[in-house]
Amino acid sequence: MKKRYRALPAMAAAAALVLAGCAADAGSDGAGELTFDVPDVPTLEEKGDYEDAVDIIAWSGFVEPEWADVFTEETGCVVNRRVAGTSDEMVQLMRTGDYDLVSASGDASLRLIVGGDVAPINTELIPNFSDDIVEGMKGQLYDTINGKVYGIPIGRGANILQYNSEIVTEEPTSWDVVWEADSPYAGQITAYDAPIYIADAAVYLMHHEPELGIENPYALDEDQLAAAIELLQQQNGLISEYWSDPVAQITSFAGGTTAIGTSWEILRKFAADDKFKGTLPVEGSTGWSDAWMISTESDSPNCAYEWMNYTSGAEVNGKIAMNFGMAPANGAFCELNDEAAAHCEEFNALNEEYFEQVWYWTTPIEQCLDGRTDVQCTSFQEWTDAWVSVKG
């Protein structure tokens, strides 16, 4: 089948994630305030007949028979799912050109955009991308560049501080219990195993060492990155284990290896024990927001666009959110029934004040995302190299 999008070469060194451009009066939350030079990838102008199938890379729980089979019945598009375990895996798979869609988190999306791997999306062809999509998930820097939308929101969540209340008997109000050398829980602390976790250290430093001048935890110059790495190396001596597999993290808490550390909101429920609690400390936290992104080499753009529209509807988007354990992107889901309302309340779906404390994962790049032009910020490759030094 003929490709609908022409594959473009990566115009920059994608591994180093160099986005050149100029910034004007940028803050931490305005995608439209920064301008980047990125590959000129065409946008689908109008939809045609559905193809035979759509190939999707997704997080576990995002593409399930309960709603995928209905989609196939309605459109004739067979849904082929490839589950990925990490953002790095998603990026690698998308660069093969074998997939139409990916459910990308913010630590992958800019890599895909700058590499020319994903195309801008014509939101007029996605009716469910409407006023019902919560405002806090629209126009974010990780998936909206130069006024062009590259991602259709799916759901979001905060990286919370989870703890075993039988060991941590008072609810912690600060992340200091996992960062400071005198933590009473040394040897019982868990942390997320990925370079993007460097941003968690930066969030802590923003609050406790303002003289470093960190305004955005994903926009670190060399000195700021060095400070974050120093803090991470200090924490390394306190860590019982790093986790990237949610099941392993649950097992660590349930087995007593871990008493406190970074977690996703849903994981304390999966531990199936009321003694596991979670909180959003005073410093705020990092978090994630996932979005559908379409490949520049999609063989099935019509099926892909319809999948993005279908899964953005209140009912299906809510099913995905409940299945995965996150806040849905479509706020109308919260009004469907009592179960939906309870889920939305638990995950703060409509609570923008809560999510204003959350710094969504965003790929660090050399152009400073906080708008500074007098320094060069560190790239994701530099973060990756630094993470190796943290773990030793």
Tab-separated table of C-alpha atoms in Angstrom:
chain	number	residue	atom	x	y	z
A	1	MET	CA	0.000	0.000	0.000
A	2	LYS	CA	1.285	3.435	-0.851
A	3	LYS	CA	2.660	5.517	1.993
A	4	ARG	CA	0.547	8.580	2.720
A	5	TYR	CA	3.404	10.466	4.363
A	6	ARG	CA	6.886	10.826	2.959
A	7	ALA	CA	9.620	9.710	5.328
A	8	LEU	CA	11.973	12.581	6.086
A	9	PRO	CA	15.574	12.307	7.199
A	10	ALA	CA	16.299	13.387	10.753
A	11	MET	CA	17.450	16.914	10.062
A	12	ALA	CA	19.265	17.185	13.341
A	13	ALA	CA	21.272	14.709	15.321
A	14	ALA	CA	18.252	13.079	16.874
A	15	ALA	CA	20.314	11.280	19.461
A	16	ALA	CA	21.504	14.617	20.783
A	17	LEU	CA	18.064	16.193	20.372
A	18	VAL	CA	19.176	19.556	19.052
A	19	LEU	CA	16.233	21.846	18.430
A	20	ALA	CA	17.510	25.181	17.211
A	21	GLY	CA	15.382	28.273	17.258
A	22	CYS	CA	14.574	31.387	19.189
A	23	ALA	CA	12.486	31.893	22.277
A	24	ALA	CA	10.539	34.908	23.413
A	25	ASP	CA	9.117	35.537	26.881
A	26	ALA	CA	8.737	31.839	27.570
A	27	GLY	CA	7.345	30.480	30.783
A	28	SER	CA	7.092	26.903	31.977
A	29	ASP	CA	3.636	26.208	30.613
A	30	GLY	CA	3.314	27.860	27.216
A	31	ALA	CA	4.007	25.751	24.156
A	32	GLY	CA	3.044	28.632	21.901
A	33	GLU	CA	5.694	30.905	23.400
A	34	LEU	CA	8.681	28.998	21.991
A	35	THR	CA	9.647	28.623	18.357
A	36	PHE	CA	11.617	25.660	17.048
A	37	ASP	CA	13.121	24.528	13.769
A	38	VAL	CA	11.699	21.040	13.241
A	39	PRO	CA	11.257	18.832	10.155
A	40	ASP	CA	8.553	20.070	7.801
A	41	VAL	CA	6.175	17.111	7.832
A	42	PRO	CA	2.856	17.326	5.959
A	43	THR	CA	-0.490	17.076	7.718
A	44	LEU	CA	-3.373	14.960	6.424
A	45	GLU	CA	-5.804	17.399	4.786
A	46	GLU	CA	-8.834	15.169	4.432
A	47	LYS	CA	-9.867	11.648	5.288
A	48	GLY	CA	-10.534	8.937	2.738
A	49	ASP	CA	-11.653	5.329	2.844
A	50	TYR	CA	-10.568	3.199	5.753
A	51	GLU	CA	-7.676	0.831	5.170
A	52	ASP	CA	-7.625	-2.781	6.323
A	53	ALA	CA	-5.731	-2.389	9.590
A	54	VAL	CA	-3.995	-0.012	11.982
A	55	ASP	CA	-0.761	-0.893	13.791
A	56	ILE	CA	-0.390	0.655	17.241
A	57	ILE	CA	2.417	0.805	19.803
A	58	ALA	CA	0.887	1.372	23.215
A	59	TRP	CA	1.309	1.087	26.923
A	60	SER	CA	-0.254	-2.001	28.444
A	61	GLY	CA	-3.966	-1.405	28.993
A	62	PHE	CA	-4.438	1.235	26.304
A	63	VAL	CA	-5.577	-1.073	23.500
A	64	GLU	CA	-7.869	-3.851	24.709
A	65	PRO	CA	-10.424	-6.080	22.928
A	66	GLU	CA	-13.304	-4.508	24.877
A	67	TRP	CA	-13.067	-1.364	22.771
A	68	ALA	CA	-10.725	-2.381	19.953
A	69	ASP	CA	-13.125	-5.062	18.693
A	70	VAL	CA	-15.988	-2.575	18.604
A	71	PHE	CA	-13.788	-0.193	16.616
A	72	THR	CA	-13.079	-2.958	14.095
A	73	GLU	CA	-16.783	-3.766	13.775
A	74	GLU	CA	-17.590	-0.107	13.106
A	75	THR	CA	-14.762	0.674	10.690
A	76	GLY	CA	-13.378	-2.590	9.328
A	77	CYS	CA	-9.926	-1.530	10.595
A	78	VAL	CA	-8.277	-4.477	12.308
A	79	VAL	CA	-6.325	-3.264	15.345
A	80	ASN	CA	-2.840	-4.737	15.701
A	81	ARG	CA	-1.289	-3.926	19.066
A	82	ARG	CA	2.365	-3.933	20.121
A	83	VAL	CA	2.799	-3.347	23.860
A	84	ALA	CA	5.921	-1.392	24.816
A	85	GLY	CA	7.442	-1.244	28.259
A	86	THR	CA	9.432	1.996	28.032
A	87	SER	CA	9.482	5.284	26.149
A	88	ASP	CA	12.856	4.361	24.663
A	89	GLU	CA	11.322	1.217	23.189
A	90	MET	CA	8.465	3.240	21.715
A	91	VAL	CA	10.867	5.643	20.025
A	92	GLN	CA	12.929	2.798	18.577
A	93	LEU	CA	9.845	0.996	17.267
A	94	MET	CA	8.348	4.129	15.714
A	95	ARG	CA	11.594	4.747	13.837
A	96	THR	CA	11.214	1.422	12.028
A	97	GLY	CA	8.280	2.907	10.077
A	98	ASP	CA	6.232	-0.242	10.750
A	99	TYR	CA	3.606	1.380	12.953
A	100	ASP	CA	0.842	3.930	12.458
A	101	LEU	CA	0.296	5.210	15.984
A	102	VAL	CA	2.002	5.394	19.352
A	103	SER	CA	0.738	6.341	22.812
A	104	ALA	CA	3.733	8.548	23.593
A	105	SER	CA	4.613	10.071	26.941
A	106	GLY	CA	6.287	13.454	27.136
A	107	ASP	CA	9.757	11.973	27.523
A	108	ALA	CA	9.395	10.456	24.041
A	109	SER	CA	7.302	12.946	22.105
A	110	LEU	CA	9.872	15.657	21.386
A	111	ARG	CA	12.341	12.989	20.288
A	112	LEU	CA	9.769	11.773	17.773
A	113	ILE	CA	8.923	15.290	16.595
A	114	VAL	CA	12.514	16.424	16.065
A	115	GLY	CA	13.379	13.161	14.342
A	116	GLY	CA	10.579	13.644	11.811
A	117	ASP	CA	9.021	10.398	13.015
A	118	VAL	CA	5.556	11.802	13.717
A	119	ALA	CA	3.344	14.202	11.792
A	120	PRO	CA	1.302	17.225	12.877
A	121	ILE	CA	-2.345	16.318	13.383
A	122	ASN	CA	-5.308	17.955	11.689
A	123	THR	CA	-7.588	18.263	14.719
A	124	GLU	CA	-10.529	19.247	12.491
A	125	LEU	CA	-10.605	15.596	11.433
A	126	ILE	CA	-10.977	14.527	15.076
A	127	PRO	CA	-14.379	15.823	16.261
A	128	ASN	CA	-13.904	14.380	19.752
A	129	PHE	CA	-10.894	16.673	20.226
A	130	SER	CA	-13.293	19.238	21.578
A	131	ASP	CA	-14.096	21.380	24.568
A	132	ASP	CA	-14.491	18.191	26.604
A	133	ILE	CA	-10.725	17.569	26.527
A	134	VAL	CA	-9.450	19.098	29.762
A	135	GLU	CA	-7.567	22.350	29.229
A	136	GLY	CA	-4.522	21.204	31.169
A	137	MET	CA	-3.787	18.599	28.492
A	138	LYS	CA	-4.036	20.907	25.498
A	139	GLY	CA	-1.213	22.934	24.012
A	140	GLN	CA	1.538	21.489	26.171
A	141	LEU	CA	5.154	21.893	25.120
A	142	TYR	CA	5.791	18.163	24.846
A	143	ASP	CA	3.323	17.702	21.982
A	144	THR	CA	2.419	21.131	20.556
A	145	ILE	CA	5.220	22.833	18.611
A	146	ASN	CA	5.053	26.109	16.662
A	147	GLY	CA	1.291	26.109	17.021
A	148	LYS	CA	0.960	22.631	15.491
A	149	VAL	CA	-0.637	19.789	17.414
A	150	TYR	CA	1.318	16.534	17.324
A	151	GLY	CA	-0.531	14.648	20.056
A	152	ILE	CA	-4.131	13.805	20.928
A	153	PRO	CA	-4.395	13.528	24.744
A	154	ILE	CA	-5.237	10.178	26.351
A	155	GLY	CA	-4.652	10.603	30.080
A	156	ARG	CA	-2.320	11.948	32.746
A	157	GLY	CA	-0.977	11.260	36.203
A	158	ALA	CA	1.420	12.488	38.866
A	159	ASN	CA	4.503	10.727	40.158
A	160	ILE	CA	3.552	10.618	43.823
A	161	LEU	CA	5.392	9.768	47.024
A	162	GLN	CA	4.173	6.322	48.040
A	163	TYR	CA	4.827	4.887	51.496
A	164	ASN	CA	4.079	1.978	53.805
A	165	SER	CA	2.115	3.574	56.636
A	166	GLU	CA	3.128	0.816	59.064
A	167	ILE	CA	6.729	2.003	58.729
A	168	VAL	CA	6.213	5.653	57.797
A	169	THR	CA	3.697	6.370	60.524
A	170	GLU	CA	3.222	10.091	59.810
A	171	GLU	CA	2.219	11.276	56.339
A	172	PRO	CA	5.288	12.912	54.796
A	173	THR	CA	4.797	16.434	53.503
A	174	SER	CA	8.144	16.780	51.716
A	175	TRP	CA	10.305	14.739	49.364
A	176	ASP	CA	13.163	15.276	51.822
A	177	VAL	CA	12.581	11.777	53.213
A	178	VAL	CA	13.895	10.275	49.972
A	179	TRP	CA	16.581	12.838	49.113
A	180	GLU	CA	18.387	13.879	52.273
A	181	ALA	CA	21.339	11.884	53.629
A	182	ASP	CA	19.825	11.708	57.131
A	183	SER	CA	16.594	10.092	55.945
A	184	PRO	CA	15.288	7.627	58.568
A	185	TYR	CA	14.324	5.321	55.686
A	186	ALA	CA	17.799	4.892	54.218
A	187	GLY	CA	18.051	1.489	52.585
A	188	GLN	CA	14.273	1.291	52.139
A	189	ILE	CA	13.824	3.904	49.404
A	190	THR	CA	12.867	3.227	45.793
A	191	ALA	CA	13.270	5.513	42.770
A	192	TYR	CA	12.296	5.441	39.119
A	193	ASP	CA	14.964	3.950	36.867
A	194	ALA	CA	15.258	6.287	33.875
A	195	PRO	CA	17.208	9.394	32.852
A	196	ILE	CA	14.007	11.437	33.048
A	197	TYR	CA	14.122	10.895	36.833
A	198	ILE	CA	16.804	13.594	36.893
A	199	ALA	CA	13.885	16.022	36.663
A	200	ASP	CA	12.628	14.778	40.051
A	201	ALA	CA	15.884	15.932	41.610
A	202	ALA	CA	15.502	19.259	39.796
A	203	VAL	CA	11.972	19.732	41.192
A	204	TYR	CA	13.331	19.236	44.707
A	205	LEU	CA	16.187	21.676	44.094
A	206	MET	CA	13.811	24.298	42.664
A	207	HIS	CA	12.117	24.435	46.046
A	208	HIS	CA	15.082	24.043	48.399
A	209	GLU	CA	17.939	25.710	46.492
A	210	PRO	CA	16.335	28.581	44.551
A	211	GLU	CA	19.752	30.193	44.098
A	212	LEU	CA	20.409	27.586	41.385
A	213	GLY	CA	17.877	29.443	39.229
A	214	ILE	CA	15.997	26.364	38.008
A	215	GLU	CA	12.701	27.495	36.469
A	216	ASN	CA	11.821	24.324	34.587
A	217	PRO	CA	13.107	20.881	35.674
A	218	TYR	CA	13.563	19.884	32.021
A	219	ALA	CA	15.628	22.985	31.199
A	220	LEU	CA	18.932	22.506	33.011
A	221	ASP	CA	22.182	24.163	32.043
A	222	GLU	CA	25.460	22.402	32.848
A	223	ASP	CA	25.715	23.774	36.400
A	224	GLN	CA	22.092	22.953	37.195
A	225	LEU	CA	22.450	19.447	35.802
A	226	ALA	CA	25.601	18.961	37.898
A	227	ALA	CA	23.654	19.970	41.035
A	228	ALA	CA	20.886	17.513	40.207
A	229	ILE	CA	23.397	14.729	39.617
A	230	GLU	CA	25.111	15.465	42.938
A	231	LEU	CA	21.758	15.098	44.702
A	232	LEU	CA	21.003	11.884	42.822
A	233	GLN	CA	24.376	10.424	43.742
A	234	GLN	CA	23.662	11.234	47.374
A	235	GLN	CA	20.309	9.475	47.063
A	236	ASN	CA	21.952	6.469	45.435
A	237	GLY	CA	23.405	5.547	48.814
A	238	LEU	CA	19.894	5.465	50.298
A	239	ILE	CA	18.230	3.398	47.593
A	240	SER	CA	17.029	-0.158	48.132
A	241	GLU	CA	16.276	-0.527	44.436
A	242	TYR	CA	15.415	1.360	41.267
A	243	TRP	CA	12.300	0.355	39.371
A	244	SER	CA	11.016	0.639	35.813
A	245	ASP	CA	8.673	-2.354	35.856
A	246	PRO	CA	5.484	-1.483	37.801
A	247	VAL	CA	4.986	-5.109	38.836
A	248	ALA	CA	8.465	-5.204	40.333
A	249	GLN	CA	7.740	-1.977	42.205
A	250	ILE	CA	4.553	-3.406	43.676
A	251	THR	CA	6.381	-6.582	44.654
A	252	SER	CA	9.087	-4.528	46.356
A	253	PHE	CA	6.546	-2.687	48.511
A	254	ALA	CA	4.454	-5.756	49.231
A	255	GLY	CA	7.509	-7.824	50.117
A	256	GLY	CA	8.851	-5.252	52.562
A	257	THR	CA	12.004	-4.394	50.622
A	258	THR	CA	10.783	-0.848	50.127
A	259	ALA	CA	9.063	1.494	52.563
A	260	ILE	CA	8.863	4.741	50.593
A	261	GLY	CA	9.608	6.238	47.191
A	262	THR	CA	8.427	7.486	43.821
A	263	SER	CA	5.371	5.746	42.407
A	264	TRP	CA	2.412	6.098	40.086
A	265	GLU	CA	-0.990	6.797	41.590
A	266	ILE	CA	-2.435	3.469	40.501
A	267	LEU	CA	0.341	1.298	41.942
A	268	ARG	CA	-0.656	1.663	45.576
A	269	LYS	CA	-4.045	0.171	44.664
A	270	PHE	CA	-2.473	-2.739	42.853
A	271	ALA	CA	-0.523	-3.541	46.009
A	272	ALA	CA	-3.939	-4.533	47.414
A	273	ASP	CA	-3.253	-3.350	50.947
A	274	ASP	CA	-4.633	-0.270	52.689
A	275	LYS	CA	-1.340	0.296	54.462
A	276	PHE	CA	0.151	1.678	51.236
A	277	LYS	CA	-0.566	5.396	50.970
A	278	GLY	CA	0.350	8.123	48.534
A	279	THR	CA	0.754	11.887	48.668
A	280	LEU	CA	1.821	14.855	46.558
A	281	PRO	CA	4.459	16.671	48.648
A	282	VAL	CA	4.844	20.412	49.037
A	283	GLU	CA	7.533	20.674	46.345
A	284	GLY	CA	5.168	19.281	43.696
A	285	SER	CA	6.308	16.464	41.442
A	286	THR	CA	6.966	15.267	37.963
A	287	GLY	CA	4.251	13.435	36.095
A	288	TRP	CA	3.233	12.144	32.717
A	289	SER	CA	0.692	12.913	30.060
A	290	ASP	CA	0.196	10.444	27.221
A	291	ALA	CA	-0.984	11.272	23.716
A	292	TRP	CA	-1.635	9.479	20.447
A	293	MET	CA	0.894	10.446	17.768
A	294	ILE	CA	0.755	9.403	14.113
A	295	SER	CA	3.742	8.167	12.144
A	296	THR	CA	4.997	10.111	9.155
A	297	GLU	CA	5.109	6.742	7.366
A	298	SER	CA	1.625	5.552	8.269
A	299	ASP	CA	0.125	3.153	5.740
A	300	SER	CA	-3.283	3.612	7.347
A	301	PRO	CA	-3.815	7.286	8.157
A	302	ASN	CA	-7.602	7.037	7.839
A	303	CYS	CA	-7.861	4.178	10.316
A	304	ALA	CA	-5.323	5.950	12.531
A	305	TYR	CA	-7.274	9.214	12.574
A	306	GLU	CA	-10.506	7.396	13.316
A	307	TRP	CA	-8.825	5.490	16.160
A	308	MET	CA	-7.679	8.785	17.686
A	309	ASN	CA	-11.194	10.160	17.374
A	310	TYR	CA	-12.851	6.995	18.679
A	311	THR	CA	-10.624	6.755	21.742
A	312	SER	CA	-11.072	10.464	22.498
A	313	GLY	CA	-14.808	10.024	23.042
A	314	ALA	CA	-15.893	10.196	26.666
A	315	GLU	CA	-16.872	6.537	27.094
A	316	VAL	CA	-13.866	4.895	25.448
A	317	ASN	CA	-11.367	7.390	26.816
A	318	GLY	CA	-12.785	6.701	30.258
A	319	LYS	CA	-12.436	2.953	29.797
A	320	ILE	CA	-8.767	3.393	28.931
A	321	ALA	CA	-8.248	5.655	31.941
A	322	MET	CA	-9.927	3.254	34.350
A	323	ASN	CA	-8.120	0.262	32.907
A	324	PHE	CA	-4.689	1.882	33.185
A	325	GLY	CA	-5.307	3.909	36.325
A	326	MET	CA	-5.038	7.571	35.382
A	327	ALA	CA	-7.013	10.753	34.913
A	328	PRO	CA	-8.906	10.690	31.578
A	329	ALA	CA	-8.346	13.379	28.975
A	330	ASN	CA	-12.045	13.724	28.220
A	331	GLY	CA	-13.646	15.476	31.172
A	332	ALA	CA	-17.155	14.550	30.028
A	333	PHE	CA	-16.452	10.980	31.141
A	334	CYS	CA	-16.626	12.168	34.737
A	335	GLU	CA	-20.344	12.919	34.321
A	336	LEU	CA	-21.396	9.594	32.781
A	337	ASN	CA	-22.205	7.737	36.015
A	338	ASP	CA	-21.270	7.368	39.678
A	339	GLU	CA	-18.393	4.991	38.942
A	340	ALA	CA	-16.891	7.434	36.475
A	341	ALA	CA	-17.299	10.331	38.904
A	342	ALA	CA	-15.567	8.373	41.662
A	343	HIS	CA	-12.661	7.492	39.373
A	344	CYS	CA	-12.250	11.109	38.303
A	345	GLU	CA	-12.268	12.291	41.901
A	346	GLU	CA	-9.661	9.708	42.922
A	347	PHE	CA	-7.312	10.689	40.099
A	348	ASN	CA	-7.994	14.452	40.247
A	349	ALA	CA	-9.184	14.440	36.643
A	350	LEU	CA	-10.808	17.870	36.753
A	351	ASN	CA	-8.602	19.363	39.456
A	352	GLU	CA	-6.308	21.718	37.569
A	353	GLU	CA	-4.938	23.140	40.828
A	354	TYR	CA	-3.569	19.667	41.565
A	355	PHE	CA	-1.968	19.292	38.153
A	356	GLU	CA	-0.519	22.799	38.275
A	357	GLN	CA	1.905	21.269	40.794
A	358	VAL	CA	2.927	18.579	38.311
A	359	TRP	CA	5.715	18.980	35.748
A	360	TYR	CA	4.771	16.629	32.898
A	361	TRP	CA	7.652	14.658	31.435
A	362	THR	CA	9.200	16.640	28.597
A	363	THR	CA	12.293	15.684	26.626
A	364	PRO	CA	15.221	17.922	27.659
A	365	ILE	CA	16.781	19.656	24.669
A	366	GLU	CA	19.626	22.079	24.008
A	367	GLN	CA	17.273	24.985	23.434
A	368	CYS	CA	16.243	25.946	26.954
A	369	LEU	CA	12.570	25.208	27.474
A	370	ASP	CA	12.339	27.974	30.057
A	371	GLY	CA	13.087	30.563	27.363
A	372	ARG	CA	16.685	31.396	28.306
A	373	THR	CA	18.844	32.337	25.334
A	374	ASP	CA	22.069	33.282	27.119
A	375	VAL	CA	23.005	29.657	27.892
A	376	GLN	CA	22.698	26.259	26.245
A	377	CYS	CA	20.707	23.683	28.129
A	378	THR	CA	21.605	20.019	28.402
A	379	SER	CA	20.122	17.454	26.038
A	380	PHE	CA	18.487	14.105	26.656
A	381	GLN	CA	21.689	12.381	25.544
A	382	GLU	CA	23.580	14.260	28.248
A	383	TRP	CA	20.942	13.214	30.776
A	384	THR	CA	21.288	9.616	29.621
A	385	ASP	CA	25.056	9.728	30.071
A	386	ALA	CA	24.664	11.357	33.477
A	387	TRP	CA	22.185	8.718	34.618
A	388	VAL	CA	24.796	6.036	34.015
A	389	SER	CA	27.143	7.906	36.362
A	390	VAL	CA	24.437	8.099	39.022
A	391	LYS	CA	23.871	4.371	39.152
A	392	GLY	CA	27.603	3.597	38.899
